[in-house]
PDB file of C-alpha atoms in Angstrom:
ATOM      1  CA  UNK A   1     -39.612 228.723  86.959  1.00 54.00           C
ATOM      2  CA  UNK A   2     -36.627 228.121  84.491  1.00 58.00           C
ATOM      3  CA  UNK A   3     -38.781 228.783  81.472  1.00 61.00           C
ATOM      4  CA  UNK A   4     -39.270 231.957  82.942  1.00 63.00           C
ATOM      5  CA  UNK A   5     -35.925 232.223  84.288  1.00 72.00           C
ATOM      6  CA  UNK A   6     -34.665 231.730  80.239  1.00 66.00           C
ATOM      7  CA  UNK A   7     -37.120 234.305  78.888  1.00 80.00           C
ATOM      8  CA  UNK A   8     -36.687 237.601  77.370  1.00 87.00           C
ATOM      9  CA  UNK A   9     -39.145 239.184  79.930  1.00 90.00           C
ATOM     10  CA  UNK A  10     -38.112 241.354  82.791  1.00 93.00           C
ATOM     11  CA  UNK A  11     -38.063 241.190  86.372  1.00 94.00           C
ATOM     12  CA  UNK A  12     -41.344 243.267  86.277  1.00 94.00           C
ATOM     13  CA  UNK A  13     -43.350 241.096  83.675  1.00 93.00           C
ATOM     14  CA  UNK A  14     -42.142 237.981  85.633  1.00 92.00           C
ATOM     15  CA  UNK A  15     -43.386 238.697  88.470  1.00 94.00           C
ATOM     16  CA  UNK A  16     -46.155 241.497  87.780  1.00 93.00           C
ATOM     17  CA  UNK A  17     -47.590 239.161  84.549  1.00 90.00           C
ATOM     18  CA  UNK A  18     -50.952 241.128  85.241  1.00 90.00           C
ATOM     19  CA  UNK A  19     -49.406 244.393  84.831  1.00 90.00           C
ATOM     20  CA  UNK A  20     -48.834 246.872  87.990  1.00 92.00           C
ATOM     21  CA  UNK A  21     -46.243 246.383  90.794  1.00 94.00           C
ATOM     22  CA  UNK A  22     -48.110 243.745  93.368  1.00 95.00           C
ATOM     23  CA  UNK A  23     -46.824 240.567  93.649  1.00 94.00           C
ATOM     24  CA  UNK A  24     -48.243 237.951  95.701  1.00 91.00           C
ATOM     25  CA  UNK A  25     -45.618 236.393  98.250  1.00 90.00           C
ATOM     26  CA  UNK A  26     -47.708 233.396 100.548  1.00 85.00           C
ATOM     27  CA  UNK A  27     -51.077 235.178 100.680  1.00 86.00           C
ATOM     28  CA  UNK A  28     -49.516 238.459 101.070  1.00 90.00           C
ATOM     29  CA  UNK A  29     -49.492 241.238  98.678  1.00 93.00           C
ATOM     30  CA  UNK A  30     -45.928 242.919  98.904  1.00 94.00           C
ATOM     31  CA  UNK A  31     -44.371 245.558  96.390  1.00 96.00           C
ATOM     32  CA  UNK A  32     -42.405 243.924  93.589  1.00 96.00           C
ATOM     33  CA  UNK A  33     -39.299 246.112  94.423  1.00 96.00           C
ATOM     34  CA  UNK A  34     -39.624 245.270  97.999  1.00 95.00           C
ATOM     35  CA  UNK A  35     -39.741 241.592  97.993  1.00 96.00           C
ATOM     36  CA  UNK A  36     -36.858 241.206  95.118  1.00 96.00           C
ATOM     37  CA  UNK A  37     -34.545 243.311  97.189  1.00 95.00           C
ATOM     38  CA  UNK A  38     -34.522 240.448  99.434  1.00 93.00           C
ATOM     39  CA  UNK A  39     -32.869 238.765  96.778  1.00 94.00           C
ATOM     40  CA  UNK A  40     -30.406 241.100  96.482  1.00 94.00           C
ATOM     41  CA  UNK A  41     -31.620 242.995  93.033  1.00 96.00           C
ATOM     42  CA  UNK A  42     -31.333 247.043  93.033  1.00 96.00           C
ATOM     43  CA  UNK A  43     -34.593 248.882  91.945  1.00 95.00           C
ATOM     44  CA  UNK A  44     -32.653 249.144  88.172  1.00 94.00           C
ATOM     45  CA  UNK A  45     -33.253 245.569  87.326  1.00 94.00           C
ATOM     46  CA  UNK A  46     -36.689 246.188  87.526  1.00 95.00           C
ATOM     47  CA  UNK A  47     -37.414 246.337  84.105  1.00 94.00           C
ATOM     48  CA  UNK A  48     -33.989 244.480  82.775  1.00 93.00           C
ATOM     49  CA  UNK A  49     -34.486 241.808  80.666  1.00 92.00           C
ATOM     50  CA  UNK A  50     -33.741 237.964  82.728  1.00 92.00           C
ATOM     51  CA  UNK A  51     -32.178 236.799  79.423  1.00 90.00           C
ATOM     52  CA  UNK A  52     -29.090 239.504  80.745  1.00 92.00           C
ATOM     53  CA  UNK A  53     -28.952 238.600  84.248  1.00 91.00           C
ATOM     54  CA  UNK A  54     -25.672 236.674  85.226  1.00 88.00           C
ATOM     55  CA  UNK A  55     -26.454 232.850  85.965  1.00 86.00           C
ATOM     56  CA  UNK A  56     -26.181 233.225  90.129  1.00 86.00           C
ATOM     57  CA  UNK A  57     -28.795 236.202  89.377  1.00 90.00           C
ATOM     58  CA  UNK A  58     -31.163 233.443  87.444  1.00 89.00           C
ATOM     59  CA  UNK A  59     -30.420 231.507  90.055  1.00 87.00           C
ATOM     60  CA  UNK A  60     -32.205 233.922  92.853  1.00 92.00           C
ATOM     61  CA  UNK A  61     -34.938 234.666  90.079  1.00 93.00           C
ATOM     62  CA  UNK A  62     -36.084 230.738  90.282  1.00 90.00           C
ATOM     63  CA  UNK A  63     -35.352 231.150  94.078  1.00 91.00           C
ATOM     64  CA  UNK A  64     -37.560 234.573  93.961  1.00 93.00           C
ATOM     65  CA  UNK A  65     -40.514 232.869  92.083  1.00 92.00           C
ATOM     66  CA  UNK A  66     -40.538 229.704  94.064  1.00 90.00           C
ATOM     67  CA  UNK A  67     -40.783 231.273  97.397  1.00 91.00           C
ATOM     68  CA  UNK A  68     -43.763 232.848  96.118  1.00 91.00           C
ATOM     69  CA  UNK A  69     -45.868 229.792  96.342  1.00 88.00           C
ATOM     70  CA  UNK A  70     -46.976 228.063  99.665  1.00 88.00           C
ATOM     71  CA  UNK A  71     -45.932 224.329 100.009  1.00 91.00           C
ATOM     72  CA  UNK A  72     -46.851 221.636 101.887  1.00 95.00           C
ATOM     73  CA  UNK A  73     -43.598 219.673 101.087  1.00 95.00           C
ATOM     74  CA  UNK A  74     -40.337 221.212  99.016  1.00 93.00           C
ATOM     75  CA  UNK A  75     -37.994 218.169  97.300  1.00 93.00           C
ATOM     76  CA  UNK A  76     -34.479 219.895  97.138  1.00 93.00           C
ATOM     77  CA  UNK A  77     -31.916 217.742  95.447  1.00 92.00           C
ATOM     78  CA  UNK A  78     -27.986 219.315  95.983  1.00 92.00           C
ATOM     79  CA  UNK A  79     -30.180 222.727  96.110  1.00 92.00           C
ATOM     80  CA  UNK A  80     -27.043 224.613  97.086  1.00 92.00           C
ATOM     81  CA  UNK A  81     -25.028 223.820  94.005  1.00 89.00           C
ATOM     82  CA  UNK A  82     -23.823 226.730  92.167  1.00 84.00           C
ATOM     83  CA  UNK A  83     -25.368 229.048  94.443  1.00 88.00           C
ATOM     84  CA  UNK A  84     -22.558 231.987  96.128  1.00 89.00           C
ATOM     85  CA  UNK A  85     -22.677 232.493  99.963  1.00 92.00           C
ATOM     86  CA  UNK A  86     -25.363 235.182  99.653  1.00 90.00           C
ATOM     87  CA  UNK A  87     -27.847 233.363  97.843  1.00 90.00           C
ATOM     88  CA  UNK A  88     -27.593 230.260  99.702  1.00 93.00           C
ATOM     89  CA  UNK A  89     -27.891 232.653 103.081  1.00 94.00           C
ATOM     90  CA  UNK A  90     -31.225 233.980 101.450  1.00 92.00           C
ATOM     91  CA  UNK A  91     -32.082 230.041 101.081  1.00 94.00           C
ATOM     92  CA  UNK A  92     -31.581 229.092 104.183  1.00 95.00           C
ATOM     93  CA  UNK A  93     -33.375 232.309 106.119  1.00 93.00           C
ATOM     94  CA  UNK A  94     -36.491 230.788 103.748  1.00 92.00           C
ATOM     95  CA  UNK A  95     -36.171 227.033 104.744  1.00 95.00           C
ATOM     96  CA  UNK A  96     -35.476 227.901 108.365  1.00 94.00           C
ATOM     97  CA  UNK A  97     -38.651 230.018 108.072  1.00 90.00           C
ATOM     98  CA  UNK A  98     -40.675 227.069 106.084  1.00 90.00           C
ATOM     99  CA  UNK A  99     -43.533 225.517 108.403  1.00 90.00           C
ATOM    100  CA  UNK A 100     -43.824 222.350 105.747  1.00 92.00           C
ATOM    101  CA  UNK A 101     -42.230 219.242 105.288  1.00 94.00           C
ATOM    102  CA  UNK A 102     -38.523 219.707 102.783  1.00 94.00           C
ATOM    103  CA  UNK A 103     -36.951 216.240 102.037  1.00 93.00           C
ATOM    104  CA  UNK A 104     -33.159 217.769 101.592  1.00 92.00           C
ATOM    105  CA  UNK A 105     -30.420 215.860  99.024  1.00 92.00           C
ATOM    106  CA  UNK A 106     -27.253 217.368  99.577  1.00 92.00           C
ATOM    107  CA  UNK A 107     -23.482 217.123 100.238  1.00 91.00           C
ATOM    108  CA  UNK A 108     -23.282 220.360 101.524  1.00 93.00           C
ATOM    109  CA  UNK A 109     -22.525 218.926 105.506  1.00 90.00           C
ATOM    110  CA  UNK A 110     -22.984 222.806 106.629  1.00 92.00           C
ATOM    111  CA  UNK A 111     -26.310 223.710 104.945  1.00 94.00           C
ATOM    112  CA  UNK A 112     -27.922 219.957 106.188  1.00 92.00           C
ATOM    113  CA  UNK A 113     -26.814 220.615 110.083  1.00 92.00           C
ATOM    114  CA  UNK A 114     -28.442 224.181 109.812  1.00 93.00           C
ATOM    115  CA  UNK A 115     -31.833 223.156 107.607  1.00 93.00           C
ATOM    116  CA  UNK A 116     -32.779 219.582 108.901  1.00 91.00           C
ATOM    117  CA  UNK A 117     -34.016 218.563 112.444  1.00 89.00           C
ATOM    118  CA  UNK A 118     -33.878 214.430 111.469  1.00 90.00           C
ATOM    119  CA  UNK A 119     -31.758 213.002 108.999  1.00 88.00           C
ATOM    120  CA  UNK A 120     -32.801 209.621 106.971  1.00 88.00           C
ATOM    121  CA  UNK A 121     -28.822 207.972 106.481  1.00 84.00           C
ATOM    122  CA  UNK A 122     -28.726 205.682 103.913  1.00 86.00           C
ATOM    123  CA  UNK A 123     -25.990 203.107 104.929  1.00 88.00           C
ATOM    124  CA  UNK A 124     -26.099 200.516 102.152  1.00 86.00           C
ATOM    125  CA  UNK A 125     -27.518 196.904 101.996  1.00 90.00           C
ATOM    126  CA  UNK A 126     -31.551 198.562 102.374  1.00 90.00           C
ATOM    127  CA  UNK A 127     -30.679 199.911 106.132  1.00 93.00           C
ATOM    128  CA  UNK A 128     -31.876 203.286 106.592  1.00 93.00           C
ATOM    129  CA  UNK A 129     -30.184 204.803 109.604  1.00 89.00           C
ATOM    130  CA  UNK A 130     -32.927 207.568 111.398  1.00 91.00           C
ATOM    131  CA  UNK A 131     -30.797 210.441 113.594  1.00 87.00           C
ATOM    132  CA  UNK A 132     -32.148 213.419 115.588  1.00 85.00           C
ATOM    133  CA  UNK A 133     -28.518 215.093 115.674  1.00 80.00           C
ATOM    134  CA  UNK A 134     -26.590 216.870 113.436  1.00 80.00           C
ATOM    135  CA  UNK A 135     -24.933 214.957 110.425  1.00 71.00           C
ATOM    136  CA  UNK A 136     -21.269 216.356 111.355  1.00 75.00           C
ATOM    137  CA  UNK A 137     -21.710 214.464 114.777  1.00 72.00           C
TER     138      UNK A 137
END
């Protein structure tokens, strides 16, 4: 997805590489225009070239093409880093909606107590402390 994210194509050829404006979100076939609004891109950027987009705007393009995959298991490591409030809200309505496994690294106390329902604590000396509550308890 960065490679992509760091091209000169646009929103369009990312996502539409076969030409037309289907893209394929999970097994469904959605309008490109209508799934990227959920990201928070206006019908303009369409055809605007990524290499122009701001970073947090790259940053919802990688989000954008990743969600278009189905997973078994996402590995997130401090995923809300340099991420604004809106784009991390559009990443947690996703992970709250993923039916897979997501092993979560993060600081972020908030994010964890709203995404994870068990919590691996690792408290030093090889103990590995296992809790079905919320890590601000």
């Amino acid at each position: 997805a960065r490679s992509l994210v760091n091209s000169d194509k646009s929103l369009l050829e990312i996502f539409c590489p076969n030409g037309g404006d289907r893209v394929e979100v999970r097994g469904k076939n959605m309008h490109v225009y209508g799934y990227l609004k959920n990201f928070l891109f206006p019908k303009e950027f369409l055809d605007k070239s990524v290499a122009l987009l701001s970073g947090g705007e790259k940053n919802r393009v990688a989000l954008a093409l990743l969600f278009t995959k189905e997973y078994d298991v996402l590995i997130l490591d401090e995923p809300t880093n340099d991420l604004d409030i809106a784009t991390i809200n559009i990443l947690e309505e996703y992970l709250l909606s993923f039916e897979g496994a997501i092993l979560l690294v993060s600081h972020d106390r908030y994010f964890v107590d709203k995404i994870a329902t068990k919590l691996y604590a690792f408290e030093g000396d090889g103990y590995i402390n296992i809790l079905h509550t919320l890590y601000t308890e």
